[in-house]
Short mmCIF file of C-alpha atoms in Angstrom, two decimals:
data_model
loop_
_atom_site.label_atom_id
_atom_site.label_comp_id
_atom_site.label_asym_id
_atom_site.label_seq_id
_atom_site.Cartn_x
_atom_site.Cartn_y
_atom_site.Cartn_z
CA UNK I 1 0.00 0.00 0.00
CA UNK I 2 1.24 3.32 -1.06
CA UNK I 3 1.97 5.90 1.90
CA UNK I 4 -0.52 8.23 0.62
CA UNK I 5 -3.10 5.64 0.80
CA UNK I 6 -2.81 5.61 5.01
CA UNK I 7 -5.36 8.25 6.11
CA UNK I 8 -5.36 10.68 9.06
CA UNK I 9 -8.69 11.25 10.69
CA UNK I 10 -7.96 15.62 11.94
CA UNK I 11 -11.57 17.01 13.60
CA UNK I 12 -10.30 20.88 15.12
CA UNK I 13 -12.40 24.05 15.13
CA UNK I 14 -8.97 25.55 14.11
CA UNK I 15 -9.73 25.51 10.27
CA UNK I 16 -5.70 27.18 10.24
CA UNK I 17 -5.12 23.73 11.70
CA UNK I 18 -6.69 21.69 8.72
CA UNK I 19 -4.37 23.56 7.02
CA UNK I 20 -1.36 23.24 8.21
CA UNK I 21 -1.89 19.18 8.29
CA UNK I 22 -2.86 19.30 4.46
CA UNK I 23 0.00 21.48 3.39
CA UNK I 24 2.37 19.26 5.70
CA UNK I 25 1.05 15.89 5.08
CA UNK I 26 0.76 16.67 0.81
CA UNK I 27 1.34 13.88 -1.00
CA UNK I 28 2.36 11.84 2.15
CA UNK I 29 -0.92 10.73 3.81
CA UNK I 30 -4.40 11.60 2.88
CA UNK I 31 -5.65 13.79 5.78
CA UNK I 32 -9.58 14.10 6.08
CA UNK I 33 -10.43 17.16 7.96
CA UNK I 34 -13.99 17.88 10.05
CA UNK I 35 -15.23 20.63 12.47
CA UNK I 36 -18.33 18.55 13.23
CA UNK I 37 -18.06 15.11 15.57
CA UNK I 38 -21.02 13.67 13.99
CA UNK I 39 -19.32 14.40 10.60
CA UNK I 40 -16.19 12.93 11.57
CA UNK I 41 -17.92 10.22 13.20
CA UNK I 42 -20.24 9.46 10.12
CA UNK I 43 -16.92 8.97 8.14
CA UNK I 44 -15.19 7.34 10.17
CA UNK I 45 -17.64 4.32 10.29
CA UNK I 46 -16.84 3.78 6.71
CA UNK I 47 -13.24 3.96 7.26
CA UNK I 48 -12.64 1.53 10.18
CA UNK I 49 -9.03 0.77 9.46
CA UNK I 50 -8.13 4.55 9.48
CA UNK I 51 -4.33 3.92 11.45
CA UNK I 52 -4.73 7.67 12.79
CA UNK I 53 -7.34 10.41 14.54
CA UNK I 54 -5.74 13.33 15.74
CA UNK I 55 -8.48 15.60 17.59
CA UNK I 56 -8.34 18.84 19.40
CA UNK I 57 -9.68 19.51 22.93
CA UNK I 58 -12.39 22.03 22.58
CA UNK I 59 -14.98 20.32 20.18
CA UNK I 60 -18.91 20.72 20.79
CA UNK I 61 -20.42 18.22 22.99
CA UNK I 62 -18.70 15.78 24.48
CA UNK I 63 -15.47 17.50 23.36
CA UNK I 64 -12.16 16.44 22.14
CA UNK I 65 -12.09 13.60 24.60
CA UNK I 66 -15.40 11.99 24.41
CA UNK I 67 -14.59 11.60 20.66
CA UNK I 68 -11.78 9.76 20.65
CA UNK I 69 -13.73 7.42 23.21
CA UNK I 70 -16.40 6.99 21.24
CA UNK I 71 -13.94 6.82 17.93
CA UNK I 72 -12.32 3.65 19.41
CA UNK I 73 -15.83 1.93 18.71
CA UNK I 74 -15.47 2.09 15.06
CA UNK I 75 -11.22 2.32 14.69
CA UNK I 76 -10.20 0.30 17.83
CA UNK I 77 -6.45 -0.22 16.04
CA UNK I 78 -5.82 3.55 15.37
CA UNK I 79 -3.65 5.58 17.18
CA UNK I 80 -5.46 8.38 18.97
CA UNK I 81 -3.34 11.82 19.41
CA UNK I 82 -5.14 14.95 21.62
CA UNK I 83 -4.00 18.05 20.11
CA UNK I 84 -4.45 20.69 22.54
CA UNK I 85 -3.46 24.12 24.28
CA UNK I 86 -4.35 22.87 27.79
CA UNK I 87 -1.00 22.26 29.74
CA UNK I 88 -3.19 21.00 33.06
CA UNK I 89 -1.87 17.85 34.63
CA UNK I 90 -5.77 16.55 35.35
CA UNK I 91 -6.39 16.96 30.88
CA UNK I 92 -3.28 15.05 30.17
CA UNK I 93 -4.71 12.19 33.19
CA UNK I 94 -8.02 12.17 31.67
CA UNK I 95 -6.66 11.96 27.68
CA UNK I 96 -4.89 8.62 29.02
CA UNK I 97 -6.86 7.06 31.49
CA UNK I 98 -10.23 8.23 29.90
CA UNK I 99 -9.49 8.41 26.00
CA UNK I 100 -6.63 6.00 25.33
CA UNK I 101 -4.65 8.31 23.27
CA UNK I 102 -1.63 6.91 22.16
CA UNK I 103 0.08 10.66 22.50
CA UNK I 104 -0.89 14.38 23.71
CA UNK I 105 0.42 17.16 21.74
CA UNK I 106 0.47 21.27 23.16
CA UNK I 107 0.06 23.46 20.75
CA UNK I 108 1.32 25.35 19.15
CA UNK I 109 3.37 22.17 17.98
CA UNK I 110 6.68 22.44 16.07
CA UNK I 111 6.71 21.20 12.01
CA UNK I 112 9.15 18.56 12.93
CA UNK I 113 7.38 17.63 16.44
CA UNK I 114 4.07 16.81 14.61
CA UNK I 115 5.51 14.80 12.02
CA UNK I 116 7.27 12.88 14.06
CA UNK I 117 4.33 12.34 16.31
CA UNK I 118 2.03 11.62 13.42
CA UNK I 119 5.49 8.82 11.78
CA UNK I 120 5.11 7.10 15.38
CA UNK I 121 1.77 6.76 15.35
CA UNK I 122 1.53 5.30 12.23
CA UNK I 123 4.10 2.56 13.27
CA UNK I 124 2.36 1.86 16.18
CA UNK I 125 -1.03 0.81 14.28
CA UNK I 126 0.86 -0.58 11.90
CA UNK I 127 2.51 -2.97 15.07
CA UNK I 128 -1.01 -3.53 16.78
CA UNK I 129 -2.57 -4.48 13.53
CA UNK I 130 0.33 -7.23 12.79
CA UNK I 131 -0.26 -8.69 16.31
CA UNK I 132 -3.56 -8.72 16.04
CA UNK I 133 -3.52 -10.84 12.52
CA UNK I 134 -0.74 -13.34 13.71
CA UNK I 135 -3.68 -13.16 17.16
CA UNK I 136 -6.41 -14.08 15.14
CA UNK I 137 -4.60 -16.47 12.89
CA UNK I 138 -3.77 -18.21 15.82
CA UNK I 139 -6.84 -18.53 17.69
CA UNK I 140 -8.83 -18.93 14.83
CA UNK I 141 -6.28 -22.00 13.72
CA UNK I 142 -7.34 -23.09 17.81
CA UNK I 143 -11.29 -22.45 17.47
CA UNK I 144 -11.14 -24.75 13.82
CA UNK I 145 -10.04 -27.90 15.74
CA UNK I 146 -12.44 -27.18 18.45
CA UNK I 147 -15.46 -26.89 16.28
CA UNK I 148 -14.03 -29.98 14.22
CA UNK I 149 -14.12 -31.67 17.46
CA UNK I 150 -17.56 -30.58 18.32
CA UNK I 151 -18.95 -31.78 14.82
CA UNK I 152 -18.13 -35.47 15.14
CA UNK I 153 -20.34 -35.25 18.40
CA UNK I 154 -23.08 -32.98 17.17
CA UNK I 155 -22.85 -32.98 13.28
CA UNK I 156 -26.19 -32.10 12.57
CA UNK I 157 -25.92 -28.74 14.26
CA UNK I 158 -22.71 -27.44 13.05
CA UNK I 159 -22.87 -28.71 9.23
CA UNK I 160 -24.71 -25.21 8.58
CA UNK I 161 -21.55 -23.25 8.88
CA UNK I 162 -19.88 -23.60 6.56
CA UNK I 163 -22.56 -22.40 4.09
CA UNK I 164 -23.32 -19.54 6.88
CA UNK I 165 -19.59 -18.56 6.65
CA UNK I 166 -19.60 -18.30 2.57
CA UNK I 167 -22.70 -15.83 2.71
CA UNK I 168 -21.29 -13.84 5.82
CA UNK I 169 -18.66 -12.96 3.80
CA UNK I 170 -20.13 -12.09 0.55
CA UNK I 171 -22.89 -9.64 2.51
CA UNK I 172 -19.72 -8.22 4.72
CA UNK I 173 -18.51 -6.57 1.24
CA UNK I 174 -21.40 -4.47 1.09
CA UNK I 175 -21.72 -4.03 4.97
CA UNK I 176 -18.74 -1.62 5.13
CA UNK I 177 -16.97 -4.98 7.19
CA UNK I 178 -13.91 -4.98 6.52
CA UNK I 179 -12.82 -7.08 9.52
CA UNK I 180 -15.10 -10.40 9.17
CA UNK I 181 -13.18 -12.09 11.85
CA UNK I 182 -15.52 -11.59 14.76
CA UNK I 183 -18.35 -12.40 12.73
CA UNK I 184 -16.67 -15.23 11.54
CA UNK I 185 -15.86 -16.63 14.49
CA UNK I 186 -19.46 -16.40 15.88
CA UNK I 187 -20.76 -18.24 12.96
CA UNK I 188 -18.42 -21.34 13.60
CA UNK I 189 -19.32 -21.47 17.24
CA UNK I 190 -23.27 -20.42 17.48
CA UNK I 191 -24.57 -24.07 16.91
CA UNK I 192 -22.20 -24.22 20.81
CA UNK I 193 -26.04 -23.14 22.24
CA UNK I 194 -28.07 -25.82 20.43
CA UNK I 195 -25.00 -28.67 21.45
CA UNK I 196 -25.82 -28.09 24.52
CA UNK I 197 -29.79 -28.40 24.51
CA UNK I 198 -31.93 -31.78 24.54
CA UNK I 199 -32.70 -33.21 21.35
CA UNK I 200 -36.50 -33.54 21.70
CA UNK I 201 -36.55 -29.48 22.64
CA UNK I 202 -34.33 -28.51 19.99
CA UNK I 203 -36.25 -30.59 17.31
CA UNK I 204 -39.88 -28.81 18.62
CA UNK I 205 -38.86 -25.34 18.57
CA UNK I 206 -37.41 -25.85 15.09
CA UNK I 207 -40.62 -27.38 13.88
CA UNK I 208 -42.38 -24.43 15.42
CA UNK I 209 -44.36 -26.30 17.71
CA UNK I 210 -45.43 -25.53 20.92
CA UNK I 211 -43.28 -25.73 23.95
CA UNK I 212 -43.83 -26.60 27.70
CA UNK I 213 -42.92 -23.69 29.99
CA UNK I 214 -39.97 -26.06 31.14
CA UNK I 215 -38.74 -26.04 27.76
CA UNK I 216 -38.64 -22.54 27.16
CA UNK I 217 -37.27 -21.73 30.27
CA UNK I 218 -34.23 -24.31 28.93
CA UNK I 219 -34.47 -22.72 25.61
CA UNK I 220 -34.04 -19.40 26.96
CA UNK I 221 -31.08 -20.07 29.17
CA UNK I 222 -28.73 -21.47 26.05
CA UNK I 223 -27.86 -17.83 24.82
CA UNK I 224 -26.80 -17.28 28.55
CA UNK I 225 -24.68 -20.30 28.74
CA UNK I 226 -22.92 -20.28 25.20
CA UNK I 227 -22.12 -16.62 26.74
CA UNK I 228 -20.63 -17.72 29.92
CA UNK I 229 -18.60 -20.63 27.84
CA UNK I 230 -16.88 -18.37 25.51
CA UNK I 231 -16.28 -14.74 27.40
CA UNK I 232 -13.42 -15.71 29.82
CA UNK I 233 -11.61 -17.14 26.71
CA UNK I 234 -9.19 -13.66 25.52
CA UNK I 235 -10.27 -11.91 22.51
CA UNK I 236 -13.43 -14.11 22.51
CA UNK I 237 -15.23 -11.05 24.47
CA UNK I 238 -17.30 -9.70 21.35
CA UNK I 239 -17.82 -12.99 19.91
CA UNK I 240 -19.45 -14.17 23.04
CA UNK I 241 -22.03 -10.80 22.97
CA UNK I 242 -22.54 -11.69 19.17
CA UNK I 243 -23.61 -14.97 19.99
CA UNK I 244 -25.75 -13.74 22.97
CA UNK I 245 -27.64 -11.48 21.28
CA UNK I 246 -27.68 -13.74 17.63
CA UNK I 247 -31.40 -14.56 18.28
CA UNK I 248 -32.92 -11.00 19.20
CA UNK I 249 -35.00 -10.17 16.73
CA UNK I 250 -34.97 -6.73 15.33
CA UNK I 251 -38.73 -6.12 16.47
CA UNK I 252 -37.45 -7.04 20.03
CA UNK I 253 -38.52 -10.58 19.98
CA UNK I 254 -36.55 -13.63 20.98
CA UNK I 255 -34.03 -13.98 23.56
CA UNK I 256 -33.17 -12.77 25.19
CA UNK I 257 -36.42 -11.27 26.64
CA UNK I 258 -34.54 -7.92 27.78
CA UNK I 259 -31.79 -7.33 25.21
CA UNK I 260 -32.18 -4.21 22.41
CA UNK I 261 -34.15 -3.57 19.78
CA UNK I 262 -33.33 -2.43 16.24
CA UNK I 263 -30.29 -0.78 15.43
CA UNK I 264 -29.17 -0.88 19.19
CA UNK I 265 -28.50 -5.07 18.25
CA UNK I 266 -25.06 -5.33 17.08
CA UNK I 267 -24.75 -5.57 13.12
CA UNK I 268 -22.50 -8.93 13.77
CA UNK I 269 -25.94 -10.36 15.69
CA UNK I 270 -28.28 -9.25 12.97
CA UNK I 271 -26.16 -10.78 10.62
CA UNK I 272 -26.21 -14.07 12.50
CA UNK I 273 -30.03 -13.81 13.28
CA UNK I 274 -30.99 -13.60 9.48
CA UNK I 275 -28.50 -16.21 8.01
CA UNK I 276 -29.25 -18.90 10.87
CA UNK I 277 -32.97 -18.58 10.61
CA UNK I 278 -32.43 -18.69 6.59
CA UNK I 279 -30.60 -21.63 6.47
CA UNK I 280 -33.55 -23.41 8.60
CA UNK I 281 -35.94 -21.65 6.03
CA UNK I 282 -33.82 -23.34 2.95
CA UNK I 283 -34.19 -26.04 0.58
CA UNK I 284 -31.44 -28.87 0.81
CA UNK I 285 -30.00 -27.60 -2.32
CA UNK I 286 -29.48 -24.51 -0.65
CA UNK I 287 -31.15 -20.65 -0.40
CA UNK I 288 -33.63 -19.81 -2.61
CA UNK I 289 -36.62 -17.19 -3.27
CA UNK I 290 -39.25 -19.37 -1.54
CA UNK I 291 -36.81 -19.25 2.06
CA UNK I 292 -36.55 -15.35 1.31
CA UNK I 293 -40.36 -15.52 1.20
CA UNK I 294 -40.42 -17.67 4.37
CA UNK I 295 -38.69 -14.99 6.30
CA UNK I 296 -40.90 -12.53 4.93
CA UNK I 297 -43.94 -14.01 7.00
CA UNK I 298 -42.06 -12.37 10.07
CA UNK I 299 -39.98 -9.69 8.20
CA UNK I 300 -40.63 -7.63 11.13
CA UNK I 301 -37.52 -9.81 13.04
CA UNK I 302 -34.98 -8.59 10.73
CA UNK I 303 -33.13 -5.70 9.40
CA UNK I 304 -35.01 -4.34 6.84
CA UNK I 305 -32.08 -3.25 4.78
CA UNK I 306 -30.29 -6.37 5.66
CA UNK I 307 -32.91 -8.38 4.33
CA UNK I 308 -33.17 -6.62 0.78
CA UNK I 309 -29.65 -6.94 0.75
CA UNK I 310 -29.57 -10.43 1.37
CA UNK I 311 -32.12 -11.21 -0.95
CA UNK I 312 -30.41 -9.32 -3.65
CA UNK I 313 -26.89 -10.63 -2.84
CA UNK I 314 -27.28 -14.21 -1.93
CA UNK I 315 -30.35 -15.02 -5.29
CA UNK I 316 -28.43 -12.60 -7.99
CA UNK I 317 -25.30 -12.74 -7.16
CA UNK I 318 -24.48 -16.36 -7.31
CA UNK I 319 -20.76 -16.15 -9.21
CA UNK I 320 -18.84 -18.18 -11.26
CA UNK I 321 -20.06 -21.56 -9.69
CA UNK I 322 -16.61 -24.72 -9.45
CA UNK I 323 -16.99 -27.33 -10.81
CA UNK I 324 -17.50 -30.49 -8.60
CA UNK I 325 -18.24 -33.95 -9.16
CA UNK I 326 -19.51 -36.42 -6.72
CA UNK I 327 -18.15 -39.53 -5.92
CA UNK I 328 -17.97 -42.43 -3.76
CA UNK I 329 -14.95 -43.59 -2.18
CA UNK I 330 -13.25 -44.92 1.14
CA UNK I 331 -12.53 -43.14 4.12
CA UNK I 332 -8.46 -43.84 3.35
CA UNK I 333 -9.66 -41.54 0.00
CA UNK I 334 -11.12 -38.83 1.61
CA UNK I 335 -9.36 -35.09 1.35
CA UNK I 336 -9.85 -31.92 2.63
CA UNK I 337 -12.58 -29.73 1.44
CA UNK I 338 -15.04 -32.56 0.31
CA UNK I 339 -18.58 -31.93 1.28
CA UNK I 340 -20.84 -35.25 2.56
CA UNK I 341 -23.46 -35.59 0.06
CA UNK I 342 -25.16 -38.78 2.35
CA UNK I 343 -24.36 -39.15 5.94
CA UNK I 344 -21.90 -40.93 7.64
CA UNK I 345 -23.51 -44.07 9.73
CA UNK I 346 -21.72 -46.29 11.68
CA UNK I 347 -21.54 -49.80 9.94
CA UNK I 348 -23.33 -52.02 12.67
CA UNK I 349 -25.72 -49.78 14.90
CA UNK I 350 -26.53 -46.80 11.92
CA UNK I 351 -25.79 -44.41 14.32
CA UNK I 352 -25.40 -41.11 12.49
CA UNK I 353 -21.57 -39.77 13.05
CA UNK I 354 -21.56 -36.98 10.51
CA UNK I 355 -24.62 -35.12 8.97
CA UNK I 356 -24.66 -34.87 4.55
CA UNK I 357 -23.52 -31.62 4.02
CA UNK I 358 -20.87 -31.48 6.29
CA UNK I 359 -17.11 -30.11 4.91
CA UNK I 360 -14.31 -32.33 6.16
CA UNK I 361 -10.98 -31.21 7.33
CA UNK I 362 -7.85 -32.87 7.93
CA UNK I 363 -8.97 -33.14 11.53
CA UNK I 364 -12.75 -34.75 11.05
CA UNK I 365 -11.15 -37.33 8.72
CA UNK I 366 -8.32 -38.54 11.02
CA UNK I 367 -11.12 -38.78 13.17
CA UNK I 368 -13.34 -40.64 10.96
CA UNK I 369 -10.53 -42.96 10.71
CA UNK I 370 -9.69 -43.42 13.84
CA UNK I 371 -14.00 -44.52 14.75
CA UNK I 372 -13.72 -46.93 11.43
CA UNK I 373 -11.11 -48.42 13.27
CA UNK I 374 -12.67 -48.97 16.56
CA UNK I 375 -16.26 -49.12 15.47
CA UNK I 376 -16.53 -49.64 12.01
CA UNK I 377 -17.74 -46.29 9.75
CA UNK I 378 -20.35 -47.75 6.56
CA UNK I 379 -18.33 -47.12 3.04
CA UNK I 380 -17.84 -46.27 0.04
CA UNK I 381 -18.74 -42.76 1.52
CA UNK I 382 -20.47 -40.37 -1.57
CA UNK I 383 -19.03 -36.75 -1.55
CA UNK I 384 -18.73 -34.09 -3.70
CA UNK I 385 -15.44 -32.74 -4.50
CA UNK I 386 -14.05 -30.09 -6.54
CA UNK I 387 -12.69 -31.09 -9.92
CA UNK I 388 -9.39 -29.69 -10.64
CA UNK I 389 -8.96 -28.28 -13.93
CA UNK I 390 -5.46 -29.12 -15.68
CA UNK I 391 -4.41 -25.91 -17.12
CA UNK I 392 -3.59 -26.76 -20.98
CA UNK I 393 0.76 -25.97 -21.10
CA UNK I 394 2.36 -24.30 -23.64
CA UNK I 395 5.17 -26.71 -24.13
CA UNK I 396 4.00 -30.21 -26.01
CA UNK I 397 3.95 -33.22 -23.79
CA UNK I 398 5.68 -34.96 -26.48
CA UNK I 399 8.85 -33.62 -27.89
#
């Protein structure tokens, strides 16, 4: 990425100041300038991975302060500099203990001052944001093998995500979110709450029958407990509120009973809210206009724009489909990346091991190994694979 590609969020009343940073910073980084909060605020939500927000102290409402708090909401990475004329002892406190900012700056501040200021702060996003890929690399490599584990013992709940994960992604593109990780991370773990429920109550509220009040008082609690499971993990903080909140509906329905309502629910939960109940609302052969039309019966539970835009993304936009071929062959066979087109029984008792549908990874078929060799797994095993295409060489084969 080019230098002047890195941009510098600057809100100051001072419009000599927007100067000075666009005359300094030419060419270097793009600085975008605002006298309003809301403005800068409004801008800044569609630039989440700005590295730097320099503000000054006096601003309207909250002032200079209470912005950069509420700025690390949307740019948690960036590097948050008070520019100010306030030499107190109790501002410069408050700027760190209150705001965060990485540095505080008195004006008037030298030419050579500020661009060193604004050359540290770029390296120091620049060193959060590497930790905090190799961070989610890491964990994420972690939270894989954990919900590979989990399948084998509750297949039929968590065979949905990997479909979930493929449409999170495409809608995230036109969401303005350009970190998916969270999200991504909530979809792999939200079938956690329905793991841990009894059969015979998950199976009647998913056939929308009616419920004891034992049962919905166990119902209710599983948002709760997934919660509790995941929040103590580090980093897993947000992920656990995602998950919490992933069946509020936007109308204020669901669980749980006293959560928010509307836009107050977190864009990751609405997300998760729409594509979980759409996958129940879908065909086998996946999403189509009649489960868009299924949702529609209780539209009023979902994001309104969310739900045009799925519609419009996930039916139009389809892509360039691979091509795949399905065949049947022996567990010893099997690779990474095949999808189970029948399920996986075990070879005397039929007891279902993993649900059609599922995507297998290095870890589900060492484990499917492993069972065939204590238990016995039923084969040939039918999956469908992709079909790699030999790219045609410019140099014969035959000399």
């Amino acid at each position: 990425m080019a230098e002047n590609d890195f941009k510098i969020l600057l809100i100051d009343e001072d419009k000599k100041v927007h100067l000075a940073f666009q005359q300094l910073f030419a060419g270097k980084f793009n600085v975008q300038a605002f006298t309003d909060p809301e403005e800068a605020l409004d801008w800044l939500k569609k630039n989440r991975n700005t590295p730097v927000i320099v503000s000054g102290f006096n601003l309207p409402g909250a002032g200079g302060l209470g912005f950069l708090k509420t700025s690390e909401k949307f740019a948690p990475m960036a590097s948050r500099i008070l520019l100010t004329g306030e030499k107190s002892v109790e501002v410069a406190k408050r700027a760190i203990n209150e705001a965060g900012v990485f540095m505080f700056l008195l004006k008037p501040v030298a030419k050579s001052e500020l661009i060193s200021a604004i050359s540290a702060a770029m390296s120091h996003h620049a060193k959060i944001a590497q930790e905090r890929a190799l961070l989610e690399k890491t964990l994420s490599g972690s939270v894989k093998l954990l919900i590979d584990m989990l399948a084998l013992f509750h297949s039929e709940a968590f065979r949905r995500t990997t479909v979930m994960r493929q449409q999170a992604s495409r809608l995230a593109k036109y969401l303005g979110i350009s970190k998916t990780w969270e999200l991504d991370m909530a979809i792999m773990f939200s079938p956690l709450g329905e793991a841990l429920l009894p059969k015979h109550v998950l199976s009647r509220y998913h056939a929308a029958r009616s419920l004891s009040a034992q049962e919905r008082e166990v119902l209710a609690m599983a948002p709760g407990q997934t919660r509790d499971l995941l929040k103590n993990i580090p980093h897993l903080e947000k992920v656990a509120d995602i998950l919490y909140l992933g069946g509020r509906g936007y109308d204020g329905s669901g669980f749980p009973e006293d959560g928010p309502v509307g836009e107050d629910i977190p864009l990751n939960a609405r997300v998760l809210k729409l594509l979980t109940d759409l996958w129940f609302a879908s065909a086998e052969q996946g999403v189509d206009a009649a489960a868009f039309e299924a949702l529609k019966i209780n539209a009023k539970q979902y994001d309104p724009k969310l739900l045009e835009l799925a519609e419009n993304v996930l039916l139009t936009e389809s892509g360039e489909p691979q091509p795949t071929e399905v065949i049947s062959c022996y567990i010893k066979a099997l690779r990474p990346g095949d999808e189970l087109v029948d399920d996986i029984l075990s070879e005397g008792s039929n007891e279902l091991i993993l649900s059609r549908g599922h995507q297998l990874t290095l870890t589900t078929i060492r484990r499917l190994s492993q069972y065939h060799q204590v238990a016995g797994v039923r084969q040939p095993v039918r999956v469908r694979r992709l079909v790699t295409l030999i790219e045609p060489t410019k140099e014969p084969l035959i000399a």
